[in-house]
């Protein structure tokens, strides 16, 4: 759930909640949750203004992997108002989508859309208590932003996947370099999981039009796909 287009006019200042630096993480986390709760009603319309393409990329990538298994149990982490699920359900009649989202306001919007069989109102973190070897797929988009998801969350995502399951993740490409947490730890965490034989990298690539500026100049996103061994 992140954007960073200060020049684009939207109902809520989403660029403020996606700053690439965090001063007080605990305080910022509480303030961000309040922000998401307060602005949930305008999230979808604002994302249309931004031309937010990430959820569509994640949905299409997920569908390529699961289109022959529409009953697969798939967890949408940071599910927000359900943008990934909406795109995915437009591609196929998926019957077992679950959401995980800490914002009550966002969850209320998603529940009204009837996209998920279940939504957990909680954060995801290492050793958070979710059952291991549970999901055929885990998806996320726009959650790897300063002060949001830690790199170590990848370990927990690998834990909750079934063997052979896929993790599909999209983020803003430049955050791999300008957000200190990800510059220092994201790729090293990925590489450790690969070296330990816990998952393999299927895709690791830049894509265009993560979001669009007012002049229609796109901002790059980054797509990762991993398969649990």
mmCIF file with all atom_site columns, C-alpha atoms in Angstrom:
data_model
loop_
_atom_site.group_PDB
_atom_site.id
_atom_site.type_symbol
_atom_site.label_atom_id
_atom_site.label_alt_id
_atom_site.label_comp_id
_atom_site.label_asym_id
_atom_site.label_entity_id
_atom_site.label_seq_id
_atom_site.pdbx_PDB_ins_code
_atom_site.Cartn_x
_atom_site.Cartn_y
_atom_site.Cartn_z
_atom_site.occupancy
_atom_site.B_iso_or_equiv
_atom_site.pdbx_formal_charge
_atom_site.auth_seq_id
_atom_site.auth_comp_id
_atom_site.auth_asym_id
_atom_site.auth_atom_id
_atom_site.pdbx_PDB_model_num
ATOM 1   C CA . UNK A 1 1   ? 0.000   0.000   0.000   1.00 0.00 ? 1   UNK A CA 1
ATOM 2   C CA . UNK A 1 2   ? 2.363   2.760   -1.071  1.00 0.00 ? 2   UNK A CA 1
ATOM 3   C CA . UNK A 1 3   ? 2.804   5.588   -3.486  1.00 0.00 ? 3   UNK A CA 1
ATOM 4   C CA . UNK A 1 4   ? 5.221   8.459   -3.740  1.00 0.00 ? 4   UNK A CA 1
ATOM 5   C CA . UNK A 1 5   ? 3.934   10.915  -6.328  1.00 0.00 ? 5   UNK A CA 1
ATOM 6   C CA . UNK A 1 6   ? 3.983   14.304  -4.620  1.00 0.00 ? 6   UNK A CA 1
ATOM 7   C CA . UNK A 1 7   ? 3.023   16.180  -7.799  1.00 0.00 ? 7   UNK A CA 1
ATOM 8   C CA . UNK A 1 8   ? -0.157  14.193  -8.419  1.00 0.00 ? 8   UNK A CA 1
ATOM 9   C CA . UNK A 1 9   ? -3.368  15.568  -6.893  1.00 0.00 ? 9   UNK A CA 1
ATOM 10  C CA . UNK A 1 10  ? -5.245  13.019  -4.813  1.00 0.00 ? 10  UNK A CA 1
ATOM 11  C CA . UNK A 1 11  ? -7.703  13.116  -1.928  1.00 0.00 ? 11  UNK A CA 1
ATOM 12  C CA . UNK A 1 12  ? -5.058  11.930  0.564   1.00 0.00 ? 12  UNK A CA 1
ATOM 13  C CA . UNK A 1 13  ? -1.291  12.687  0.682   1.00 0.00 ? 13  UNK A CA 1
ATOM 14  C CA . UNK A 1 14  ? -0.074  9.107   0.141   1.00 0.00 ? 14  UNK A CA 1
ATOM 15  C CA . UNK A 1 15  ? 3.453   10.308  -0.610  1.00 0.00 ? 15  UNK A CA 1
ATOM 16  C CA . UNK A 1 16  ? 3.787   11.303  3.048   1.00 0.00 ? 16  UNK A CA 1
ATOM 17  C CA . UNK A 1 17  ? 3.168   7.777   4.312   1.00 0.00 ? 17  UNK A CA 1
ATOM 18  C CA . UNK A 1 18  ? 5.717   6.296   1.885   1.00 0.00 ? 18  UNK A CA 1
ATOM 19  C CA . UNK A 1 19  ? 8.759   8.422   2.730   1.00 0.00 ? 19  UNK A CA 1
ATOM 20  C CA . UNK A 1 20  ? 11.993  6.469   2.103   1.00 0.00 ? 20  UNK A CA 1
ATOM 21  C CA . UNK A 1 21  ? 13.345  7.356   5.567   1.00 0.00 ? 21  UNK A CA 1
ATOM 22  C CA . UNK A 1 22  ? 11.966  6.621   9.033   1.00 0.00 ? 22  UNK A CA 1
ATOM 23  C CA . UNK A 1 23  ? 13.019  8.537   12.165  1.00 0.00 ? 23  UNK A CA 1
ATOM 24  C CA . UNK A 1 24  ? 10.942  6.922   14.930  1.00 0.00 ? 24  UNK A CA 1
ATOM 25  C CA . UNK A 1 25  ? 9.679   3.580   13.664  1.00 0.00 ? 25  UNK A CA 1
ATOM 26  C CA . UNK A 1 26  ? 7.234   2.857   16.520  1.00 0.00 ? 26  UNK A CA 1
ATOM 27  C CA . UNK A 1 27  ? 5.658   6.293   16.369  1.00 0.00 ? 27  UNK A CA 1
ATOM 28  C CA . UNK A 1 28  ? 5.621   6.313   12.578  1.00 0.00 ? 28  UNK A CA 1
ATOM 29  C CA . UNK A 1 29  ? 3.963   2.872   12.531  1.00 0.00 ? 29  UNK A CA 1
ATOM 30  C CA . UNK A 1 30  ? 1.083   4.031   14.732  1.00 0.00 ? 30  UNK A CA 1
ATOM 31  C CA . UNK A 1 31  ? 0.663   7.220   12.732  1.00 0.00 ? 31  UNK A CA 1
ATOM 32  C CA . UNK A 1 32  ? 0.666   5.318   9.452   1.00 0.00 ? 32  UNK A CA 1
ATOM 33  C CA . UNK A 1 33  ? -1.996  2.922   10.699  1.00 0.00 ? 33  UNK A CA 1
ATOM 34  C CA . UNK A 1 34  ? -4.164  5.881   11.692  1.00 0.00 ? 34  UNK A CA 1
ATOM 35  C CA . UNK A 1 35  ? -3.550  7.394   8.263   1.00 0.00 ? 35  UNK A CA 1
ATOM 36  C CA . UNK A 1 36  ? -4.626  4.237   6.429   1.00 0.00 ? 36  UNK A CA 1
ATOM 37  C CA . UNK A 1 37  ? -7.721  3.902   8.619   1.00 0.00 ? 37  UNK A CA 1
ATOM 38  C CA . UNK A 1 38  ? -8.704  7.520   8.042   1.00 0.00 ? 38  UNK A CA 1
ATOM 39  C CA . UNK A 1 39  ? -8.160  7.475   4.284   1.00 0.00 ? 39  UNK A CA 1
ATOM 40  C CA . UNK A 1 40  ? -9.309  3.967   3.355   1.00 0.00 ? 40  UNK A CA 1
ATOM 41  C CA . UNK A 1 41  ? -12.444 5.306   1.652   1.00 0.00 ? 41  UNK A CA 1
ATOM 42  C CA . UNK A 1 42  ? -10.411 7.250   -0.938  1.00 0.00 ? 42  UNK A CA 1
ATOM 43  C CA . UNK A 1 43  ? -7.630  4.688   -1.449  1.00 0.00 ? 43  UNK A CA 1
ATOM 44  C CA . UNK A 1 44  ? -9.053  3.025   -4.552  1.00 0.00 ? 44  UNK A CA 1
ATOM 45  C CA . UNK A 1 45  ? -9.916  6.275   -6.312  1.00 0.00 ? 45  UNK A CA 1
ATOM 46  C CA . UNK A 1 46  ? -6.526  7.775   -5.468  1.00 0.00 ? 46  UNK A CA 1
ATOM 47  C CA . UNK A 1 47  ? -4.705  4.715   -6.812  1.00 0.00 ? 47  UNK A CA 1
ATOM 48  C CA . UNK A 1 48  ? -6.555  5.194   -10.097 1.00 0.00 ? 48  UNK A CA 1
ATOM 49  C CA . UNK A 1 49  ? -5.295  8.768   -10.224 1.00 0.00 ? 49  UNK A CA 1
ATOM 50  C CA . UNK A 1 50  ? -1.740  7.509   -9.680  1.00 0.00 ? 50  UNK A CA 1
ATOM 51  C CA . UNK A 1 51  ? -2.069  4.866   -12.370 1.00 0.00 ? 51  UNK A CA 1
ATOM 52  C CA . UNK A 1 52  ? -0.916  2.281   -9.833  1.00 0.00 ? 52  UNK A CA 1
ATOM 53  C CA . UNK A 1 53  ? 0.089   -0.714  -11.955 1.00 0.00 ? 53  UNK A CA 1
ATOM 54  C CA . UNK A 1 54  ? 1.758   -2.945  -9.363  1.00 0.00 ? 54  UNK A CA 1
ATOM 55  C CA . UNK A 1 55  ? -1.308  -4.949  -8.283  1.00 0.00 ? 55  UNK A CA 1
ATOM 56  C CA . UNK A 1 56  ? -2.084  -5.838  -11.890 1.00 0.00 ? 56  UNK A CA 1
ATOM 57  C CA . UNK A 1 57  ? 1.460   -7.130  -12.440 1.00 0.00 ? 57  UNK A CA 1
ATOM 58  C CA . UNK A 1 58  ? 1.247   -9.274  -9.303  1.00 0.00 ? 58  UNK A CA 1
ATOM 59  C CA . UNK A 1 59  ? -2.179  -10.620 -10.282 1.00 0.00 ? 59  UNK A CA 1
ATOM 60  C CA . UNK A 1 60  ? -1.122  -11.525 -13.819 1.00 0.00 ? 60  UNK A CA 1
ATOM 61  C CA . UNK A 1 61  ? 2.067   -13.192 -12.561 1.00 0.00 ? 61  UNK A CA 1
ATOM 62  C CA . UNK A 1 62  ? 0.088   -15.134 -9.962  1.00 0.00 ? 62  UNK A CA 1
ATOM 63  C CA . UNK A 1 63  ? -2.494  -16.229 -12.509 1.00 0.00 ? 63  UNK A CA 1
ATOM 64  C CA . UNK A 1 64  ? 0.236   -17.555 -14.811 1.00 0.00 ? 64  UNK A CA 1
ATOM 65  C CA . UNK A 1 65  ? 1.337   -19.830 -11.970 1.00 0.00 ? 65  UNK A CA 1
ATOM 66  C CA . UNK A 1 66  ? -2.065  -20.888 -10.613 1.00 0.00 ? 66  UNK A CA 1
ATOM 67  C CA . UNK A 1 67  ? -4.546  -20.747 -13.505 1.00 0.00 ? 67  UNK A CA 1
ATOM 68  C CA . UNK A 1 68  ? -4.834  -24.542 -13.535 1.00 0.00 ? 68  UNK A CA 1
ATOM 69  C CA . UNK A 1 69  ? -5.355  -24.622 -9.754  1.00 0.00 ? 69  UNK A CA 1
ATOM 70  C CA . UNK A 1 70  ? -8.012  -22.043 -8.957  1.00 0.00 ? 70  UNK A CA 1
ATOM 71  C CA . UNK A 1 71  ? -8.685  -23.610 -5.540  1.00 0.00 ? 71  UNK A CA 1
ATOM 72  C CA . UNK A 1 72  ? -5.126  -22.905 -4.368  1.00 0.00 ? 72  UNK A CA 1
ATOM 73  C CA . UNK A 1 73  ? -4.876  -21.320 -0.944  1.00 0.00 ? 73  UNK A CA 1
ATOM 74  C CA . UNK A 1 74  ? -3.317  -17.892 -1.534  1.00 0.00 ? 74  UNK A CA 1
ATOM 75  C CA . UNK A 1 75  ? -2.523  -15.277 1.120   1.00 0.00 ? 75  UNK A CA 1
ATOM 76  C CA . UNK A 1 76  ? -2.479  -11.591 0.164   1.00 0.00 ? 76  UNK A CA 1
ATOM 77  C CA . UNK A 1 77  ? -0.123  -9.842  2.608   1.00 0.00 ? 77  UNK A CA 1
ATOM 78  C CA . UNK A 1 78  ? -0.911  -6.183  3.156   1.00 0.00 ? 78  UNK A CA 1
ATOM 79  C CA . UNK A 1 79  ? -4.130  -6.820  1.302   1.00 0.00 ? 79  UNK A CA 1
ATOM 80  C CA . UNK A 1 80  ? -5.496  -3.313  1.844   1.00 0.00 ? 80  UNK A CA 1
ATOM 81  C CA . UNK A 1 81  ? -8.750  -2.737  -0.015  1.00 0.00 ? 81  UNK A CA 1
ATOM 82  C CA . UNK A 1 82  ? -8.174  -5.836  -2.141  1.00 0.00 ? 82  UNK A CA 1
ATOM 83  C CA . UNK A 1 83  ? -6.610  -4.456  -5.330  1.00 0.00 ? 83  UNK A CA 1
ATOM 84  C CA . UNK A 1 84  ? -4.620  -7.628  -6.076  1.00 0.00 ? 84  UNK A CA 1
ATOM 85  C CA . UNK A 1 85  ? -7.607  -9.861  -5.356  1.00 0.00 ? 85  UNK A CA 1
ATOM 86  C CA . UNK A 1 86  ? -9.874  -7.809  -7.631  1.00 0.00 ? 86  UNK A CA 1
ATOM 87  C CA . UNK A 1 87  ? -7.407  -8.145  -10.504 1.00 0.00 ? 87  UNK A CA 1
ATOM 88  C CA . UNK A 1 88  ? -6.874  -11.843 -9.812  1.00 0.00 ? 88  UNK A CA 1
ATOM 89  C CA . UNK A 1 89  ? -10.590 -12.653 -9.645  1.00 0.00 ? 89  UNK A CA 1
ATOM 90  C CA . UNK A 1 90  ? -11.072 -10.882 -12.963 1.00 0.00 ? 90  UNK A CA 1
ATOM 91  C CA . UNK A 1 91  ? -8.639  -13.415 -14.450 1.00 0.00 ? 91  UNK A CA 1
ATOM 92  C CA . UNK A 1 92  ? -10.052 -16.569 -12.851 1.00 0.00 ? 92  UNK A CA 1
ATOM 93  C CA . UNK A 1 93  ? -12.605 -17.873 -10.354 1.00 0.00 ? 93  UNK A CA 1
ATOM 94  C CA . UNK A 1 94  ? -10.234 -18.253 -7.420  1.00 0.00 ? 94  UNK A CA 1
ATOM 95  C CA . UNK A 1 95  ? -12.037 -19.737 -4.444  1.00 0.00 ? 95  UNK A CA 1
ATOM 96  C CA . UNK A 1 96  ? -9.510  -19.642 -1.616  1.00 0.00 ? 96  UNK A CA 1
ATOM 97  C CA . UNK A 1 97  ? -8.028  -16.151 -1.306  1.00 0.00 ? 97  UNK A CA 1
ATOM 98  C CA . UNK A 1 98  ? -7.171  -14.850 2.159   1.00 0.00 ? 98  UNK A CA 1
ATOM 99  C CA . UNK A 1 99  ? -6.106  -11.374 3.239   1.00 0.00 ? 99  UNK A CA 1
ATOM 100 C CA . UNK A 1 100 ? -3.771  -10.121 5.937   1.00 0.00 ? 100 UNK A CA 1
ATOM 101 C CA . UNK A 1 101 ? -4.004  -6.413  6.709   1.00 0.00 ? 101 UNK A CA 1
ATOM 102 C CA . UNK A 1 102 ? -3.496  -4.438  9.958   1.00 0.00 ? 102 UNK A CA 1
ATOM 103 C CA . UNK A 1 103 ? -5.748  -1.511  8.987   1.00 0.00 ? 103 UNK A CA 1
ATOM 104 C CA . UNK A 1 104 ? -9.346  -1.881  10.140  1.00 0.00 ? 104 UNK A CA 1
ATOM 105 C CA . UNK A 1 105 ? -10.469 0.803   7.716   1.00 0.00 ? 105 UNK A CA 1
ATOM 106 C CA . UNK A 1 106 ? -8.900  -0.925  4.736   1.00 0.00 ? 106 UNK A CA 1
ATOM 107 C CA . UNK A 1 107 ? -10.353 -4.260  5.810   1.00 0.00 ? 107 UNK A CA 1
ATOM 108 C CA . UNK A 1 108 ? -13.868 -2.846  5.952   1.00 0.00 ? 108 UNK A CA 1
ATOM 109 C CA . UNK A 1 109 ? -13.592 -1.765  2.309   1.00 0.00 ? 109 UNK A CA 1
ATOM 110 C CA . UNK A 1 110 ? -12.235 -5.183  1.280   1.00 0.00 ? 110 UNK A CA 1
ATOM 111 C CA . UNK A 1 111 ? -14.969 -7.011  3.224   1.00 0.00 ? 111 UNK A CA 1
ATOM 112 C CA . UNK A 1 112 ? -17.641 -5.035  1.379   1.00 0.00 ? 112 UNK A CA 1
ATOM 113 C CA . UNK A 1 113 ? -16.184 -6.291  -1.905  1.00 0.00 ? 113 UNK A CA 1
ATOM 114 C CA . UNK A 1 114 ? -16.413 -9.946  -0.763  1.00 0.00 ? 114 UNK A CA 1
ATOM 115 C CA . UNK A 1 115 ? -13.043 -10.878 -2.260  1.00 0.00 ? 115 UNK A CA 1
ATOM 116 C CA . UNK A 1 116 ? -11.561 -13.055 0.464   1.00 0.00 ? 116 UNK A CA 1
ATOM 117 C CA . UNK A 1 117 ? -12.691 -16.124 2.386   1.00 0.00 ? 117 UNK A CA 1
ATOM 118 C CA . UNK A 1 118 ? -10.971 -14.651 5.439   1.00 0.00 ? 118 UNK A CA 1
ATOM 119 C CA . UNK A 1 119 ? -9.119  -11.466 6.397   1.00 0.00 ? 119 UNK A CA 1
ATOM 120 C CA . UNK A 1 120 ? -6.715  -11.442 9.343   1.00 0.00 ? 120 UNK A CA 1
ATOM 121 C CA . UNK A 1 121 ? -6.396  -8.005  10.925  1.00 0.00 ? 121 UNK A CA 1
ATOM 122 C CA . UNK A 1 122 ? -2.779  -8.171  12.002  1.00 0.00 ? 122 UNK A CA 1
ATOM 123 C CA . UNK A 1 123 ? 0.832   -7.474  11.078  1.00 0.00 ? 123 UNK A CA 1
ATOM 124 C CA . UNK A 1 124 ? 3.175   -10.050 9.560   1.00 0.00 ? 124 UNK A CA 1
ATOM 125 C CA . UNK A 1 125 ? 6.591   -10.445 11.167  1.00 0.00 ? 125 UNK A CA 1
ATOM 126 C CA . UNK A 1 126 ? 9.161   -13.131 11.901  1.00 0.00 ? 126 UNK A CA 1
ATOM 127 C CA . UNK A 1 127 ? 7.782   -15.876 14.194  1.00 0.00 ? 127 UNK A CA 1
ATOM 128 C CA . UNK A 1 128 ? 4.364   -14.199 14.232  1.00 0.00 ? 128 UNK A CA 1
ATOM 129 C CA . UNK A 1 129 ? 2.503   -17.438 14.961  1.00 0.00 ? 129 UNK A CA 1
ATOM 130 C CA . UNK A 1 130 ? 1.042   -18.271 11.550  1.00 0.00 ? 130 UNK A CA 1
ATOM 131 C CA . UNK A 1 131 ? 1.062   -21.995 10.784  1.00 0.00 ? 131 UNK A CA 1
ATOM 132 C CA . UNK A 1 132 ? 3.988   -23.122 8.669   1.00 0.00 ? 132 UNK A CA 1
ATOM 133 C CA . UNK A 1 133 ? 3.621   -25.023 5.372   1.00 0.00 ? 133 UNK A CA 1
ATOM 134 C CA . UNK A 1 134 ? 0.083   -23.698 4.899   1.00 0.00 ? 134 UNK A CA 1
ATOM 135 C CA . UNK A 1 135 ? -0.199  -21.649 1.702   1.00 0.00 ? 135 UNK A CA 1
ATOM 136 C CA . UNK A 1 136 ? 0.159   -22.605 -1.946  1.00 0.00 ? 136 UNK A CA 1
ATOM 137 C CA . UNK A 1 137 ? 0.934   -18.981 -2.720  1.00 0.00 ? 137 UNK A CA 1
ATOM 138 C CA . UNK A 1 138 ? 1.681   -15.699 -0.962  1.00 0.00 ? 138 UNK A CA 1
ATOM 139 C CA . UNK A 1 139 ? 1.393   -12.370 -2.781  1.00 0.00 ? 139 UNK A CA 1
ATOM 140 C CA . UNK A 1 140 ? 2.181   -8.795  -1.813  1.00 0.00 ? 140 UNK A CA 1
ATOM 141 C CA . UNK A 1 141 ? 2.470   -5.424  -3.517  1.00 0.00 ? 141 UNK A CA 1
ATOM 142 C CA . UNK A 1 142 ? 3.637   -2.057  -2.208  1.00 0.00 ? 142 UNK A CA 1
ATOM 143 C CA . UNK A 1 143 ? 4.281   -3.312  1.324   1.00 0.00 ? 143 UNK A CA 1
ATOM 144 C CA . UNK A 1 144 ? 8.067   -3.108  1.177   1.00 0.00 ? 144 UNK A CA 1
ATOM 145 C CA . UNK A 1 145 ? 8.312   0.580   2.047   1.00 0.00 ? 145 UNK A CA 1
ATOM 146 C CA . UNK A 1 146 ? 10.377  2.311   4.743   1.00 0.00 ? 146 UNK A CA 1
ATOM 147 C CA . UNK A 1 147 ? 8.937   1.550   8.158   1.00 0.00 ? 147 UNK A CA 1
ATOM 148 C CA . UNK A 1 148 ? 6.510   -1.060  6.844   1.00 0.00 ? 148 UNK A CA 1
ATOM 149 C CA . UNK A 1 149 ? 7.860   -4.576  6.171   1.00 0.00 ? 149 UNK A CA 1
ATOM 150 C CA . UNK A 1 150 ? 11.256  -5.719  7.444   1.00 0.00 ? 150 UNK A CA 1
ATOM 151 C CA . UNK A 1 151 ? 13.476  -7.814  5.173   1.00 0.00 ? 151 UNK A CA 1
ATOM 152 C CA . UNK A 1 152 ? 13.344  -10.678 7.684   1.00 0.00 ? 152 UNK A CA 1
ATOM 153 C CA . UNK A 1 153 ? 9.635   -11.078 6.876   1.00 0.00 ? 153 UNK A CA 1
ATOM 154 C CA . UNK A 1 154 ? 10.802  -13.032 3.822   1.00 0.00 ? 154 UNK A CA 1
ATOM 155 C CA . UNK A 1 155 ? 11.895  -15.817 6.169   1.00 0.00 ? 155 UNK A CA 1
ATOM 156 C CA . UNK A 1 156 ? 8.400   -15.998 7.676   1.00 0.00 ? 156 UNK A CA 1
ATOM 157 C CA . UNK A 1 157 ? 6.800   -15.972 4.230   1.00 0.00 ? 157 UNK A CA 1
ATOM 158 C CA . UNK A 1 158 ? 9.001   -18.889 3.227   1.00 0.00 ? 158 UNK A CA 1
ATOM 159 C CA . UNK A 1 159 ? 7.970   -20.669 6.433   1.00 0.00 ? 159 UNK A CA 1
ATOM 160 C CA . UNK A 1 160 ? 4.214   -20.362 5.801   1.00 0.00 ? 160 UNK A CA 1
ATOM 161 C CA . UNK A 1 161 ? 4.464   -21.518 2.182   1.00 0.00 ? 161 UNK A CA 1
ATOM 162 C CA . UNK A 1 162 ? 3.942   -25.171 1.364   1.00 0.00 ? 162 UNK A CA 1
ATOM 163 C CA . UNK A 1 163 ? 6.846   -26.922 -0.355  1.00 0.00 ? 163 UNK A CA 1
ATOM 164 C CA . UNK A 1 164 ? 6.558   -26.009 -4.020  1.00 0.00 ? 164 UNK A CA 1
ATOM 165 C CA . UNK A 1 165 ? 4.534   -22.897 -3.178  1.00 0.00 ? 165 UNK A CA 1
ATOM 166 C CA . UNK A 1 166 ? 5.218   -19.497 -4.728  1.00 0.00 ? 166 UNK A CA 1
ATOM 167 C CA . UNK A 1 167 ? 5.805   -16.033 -3.313  1.00 0.00 ? 167 UNK A CA 1
ATOM 168 C CA . UNK A 1 168 ? 5.035   -13.168 -5.720  1.00 0.00 ? 168 UNK A CA 1
ATOM 169 C CA . UNK A 1 169 ? 6.156   -9.710  -4.622  1.00 0.00 ? 169 UNK A CA 1
ATOM 170 C CA . UNK A 1 170 ? 6.291   -6.284  -6.271  1.00 0.00 ? 170 UNK A CA 1
ATOM 171 C CA . UNK A 1 171 ? 7.819   -3.083  -4.937  1.00 0.00 ? 171 UNK A CA 1
ATOM 172 C CA . UNK A 1 172 ? 9.109   0.221   -6.229  1.00 0.00 ? 172 UNK A CA 1
ATOM 173 C CA . UNK A 1 173 ? 12.475  -0.523  -7.835  1.00 0.00 ? 173 UNK A CA 1
ATOM 174 C CA . UNK A 1 174 ? 14.432  2.410   -6.443  1.00 0.00 ? 174 UNK A CA 1
ATOM 175 C CA . UNK A 1 175 ? 13.565  1.427   -2.866  1.00 0.00 ? 175 UNK A CA 1
ATOM 176 C CA . UNK A 1 176 ? 16.100  -1.392  -3.201  1.00 0.00 ? 176 UNK A CA 1
ATOM 177 C CA . UNK A 1 177 ? 18.755  1.331   -3.096  1.00 0.00 ? 177 UNK A CA 1
ATOM 178 C CA . UNK A 1 178 ? 17.295  4.370   -1.311  1.00 0.00 ? 178 UNK A CA 1
ATOM 179 C CA . UNK A 1 179 ? 15.584  2.647   1.637   1.00 0.00 ? 179 UNK A CA 1
ATOM 180 C CA . UNK A 1 180 ? 18.338  1.693   4.058   1.00 0.00 ? 180 UNK A CA 1
ATOM 181 C CA . UNK A 1 181 ? 16.581  -1.413  5.403   1.00 0.00 ? 181 UNK A CA 1
ATOM 182 C CA . UNK A 1 182 ? 16.279  -2.925  1.929   1.00 0.00 ? 182 UNK A CA 1
ATOM 183 C CA . UNK A 1 183 ? 19.651  -1.747  0.657   1.00 0.00 ? 183 UNK A CA 1
ATOM 184 C CA . UNK A 1 184 ? 21.367  -3.434  3.597   1.00 0.00 ? 184 UNK A CA 1
ATOM 185 C CA . UNK A 1 185 ? 19.212  -6.506  4.160   1.00 0.00 ? 185 UNK A CA 1
ATOM 186 C CA . UNK A 1 186 ? 16.690  -7.418  1.459   1.00 0.00 ? 186 UNK A CA 1
ATOM 187 C CA . UNK A 1 187 ? 18.941  -9.066  -1.105  1.00 0.00 ? 187 UNK A CA 1
ATOM 188 C CA . UNK A 1 188 ? 21.135  -10.622 1.569   1.00 0.00 ? 188 UNK A CA 1
ATOM 189 C CA . UNK A 1 189 ? 18.014  -12.226 3.090   1.00 0.00 ? 189 UNK A CA 1
ATOM 190 C CA . UNK A 1 190 ? 16.933  -13.462 -0.339  1.00 0.00 ? 190 UNK A CA 1
ATOM 191 C CA . UNK A 1 191 ? 20.394  -14.859 -1.028  1.00 0.00 ? 191 UNK A CA 1
ATOM 192 C CA . UNK A 1 192 ? 20.537  -16.611 2.347   1.00 0.00 ? 192 UNK A CA 1
ATOM 193 C CA . UNK A 1 193 ? 17.246  -18.388 1.682   1.00 0.00 ? 193 UNK A CA 1
ATOM 194 C CA . UNK A 1 194 ? 18.540  -19.492 -1.716  1.00 0.00 ? 194 UNK A CA 1
ATOM 195 C CA . UNK A 1 195 ? 21.910  -20.676 -0.370  1.00 0.00 ? 195 UNK A CA 1
ATOM 196 C CA . UNK A 1 196 ? 20.206  -22.565 2.463   1.00 0.00 ? 196 UNK A CA 1
ATOM 197 C CA . UNK A 1 197 ? 18.086  -24.392 -0.103  1.00 0.00 ? 197 UNK A CA 1
ATOM 198 C CA . UNK A 1 198 ? 14.817  -23.028 1.281   1.00 0.00 ? 198 UNK A CA 1
ATOM 199 C CA . UNK A 1 199 ? 13.595  -21.444 -1.948  1.00 0.00 ? 199 UNK A CA 1
ATOM 200 C CA . UNK A 1 200 ? 14.736  -20.704 -5.483  1.00 0.00 ? 200 UNK A CA 1
ATOM 201 C CA . UNK A 1 201 ? 14.480  -17.499 -7.462  1.00 0.00 ? 201 UNK A CA 1
ATOM 202 C CA . UNK A 1 202 ? 12.061  -17.757 -10.400 1.00 0.00 ? 202 UNK A CA 1
ATOM 203 C CA . UNK A 1 203 ? 11.953  -14.085 -11.430 1.00 0.00 ? 203 UNK A CA 1
ATOM 204 C CA . UNK A 1 204 ? 13.938  -11.019 -10.362 1.00 0.00 ? 204 UNK A CA 1
ATOM 205 C CA . UNK A 1 205 ? 13.289  -8.184  -12.787 1.00 0.00 ? 205 UNK A CA 1
ATOM 206 C CA . UNK A 1 206 ? 12.384  -4.550  -13.296 1.00 0.00 ? 206 UNK A CA 1
ATOM 207 C CA . UNK A 1 207 ? 9.064   -3.643  -14.899 1.00 0.00 ? 207 UNK A CA 1
ATOM 208 C CA . UNK A 1 208 ? 7.765   -0.305  -16.147 1.00 0.00 ? 208 UNK A CA 1
ATOM 209 C CA . UNK A 1 209 ? 4.828   1.809   -14.967 1.00 0.00 ? 209 UNK A CA 1
ATOM 210 C CA . UNK A 1 210 ? 4.713   0.959   -11.281 1.00 0.00 ? 210 UNK A CA 1
ATOM 211 C CA . UNK A 1 211 ? 2.993   4.320   -11.119 1.00 0.00 ? 211 UNK A CA 1
ATOM 212 C CA . UNK A 1 212 ? 2.655   7.222   -13.559 1.00 0.00 ? 212 UNK A CA 1
ATOM 213 C CA . UNK A 1 213 ? 3.598   10.864  -13.107 1.00 0.00 ? 213 UNK A CA 1
ATOM 214 C CA . UNK A 1 214 ? 1.218   13.588  -14.281 1.00 0.00 ? 214 UNK A CA 1
ATOM 215 C CA . UNK A 1 215 ? 3.203   13.728  -17.537 1.00 0.00 ? 215 UNK A CA 1
ATOM 216 C CA . UNK A 1 216 ? 2.600   9.956   -17.978 1.00 0.00 ? 216 UNK A CA 1
ATOM 217 C CA . UNK A 1 217 ? 6.263   9.196   -17.359 1.00 0.00 ? 217 UNK A CA 1
ATOM 218 C CA . UNK A 1 218 ? 6.335   5.852   -15.577 1.00 0.00 ? 218 UNK A CA 1
ATOM 219 C CA . UNK A 1 219 ? 8.216   4.904   -12.423 1.00 0.00 ? 219 UNK A CA 1
ATOM 220 C CA . UNK A 1 220 ? 9.815   1.438   -12.442 1.00 0.00 ? 220 UNK A CA 1
ATOM 221 C CA . UNK A 1 221 ? 8.718   -1.388  -10.215 1.00 0.00 ? 221 UNK A CA 1
ATOM 222 C CA . UNK A 1 222 ? 10.541  -4.593  -9.310  1.00 0.00 ? 222 UNK A CA 1
ATOM 223 C CA . UNK A 1 223 ? 9.007   -8.061  -9.475  1.00 0.00 ? 223 UNK A CA 1
ATOM 224 C CA . UNK A 1 224 ? 10.293  -11.007 -7.464  1.00 0.00 ? 224 UNK A CA 1
ATOM 225 C CA . UNK A 1 225 ? 8.989   -14.573 -7.668  1.00 0.00 ? 225 UNK A CA 1
ATOM 226 C CA . UNK A 1 226 ? 10.337  -17.340 -5.427  1.00 0.00 ? 226 UNK A CA 1
ATOM 227 C CA . UNK A 1 227 ? 9.400   -21.014 -5.144  1.00 0.00 ? 227 UNK A CA 1
ATOM 228 C CA . UNK A 1 228 ? 9.817   -22.868 -1.872  1.00 0.00 ? 228 UNK A CA 1
ATOM 229 C CA . UNK A 1 229 ? 11.981  -25.959 -2.144  1.00 0.00 ? 229 UNK A CA 1
#
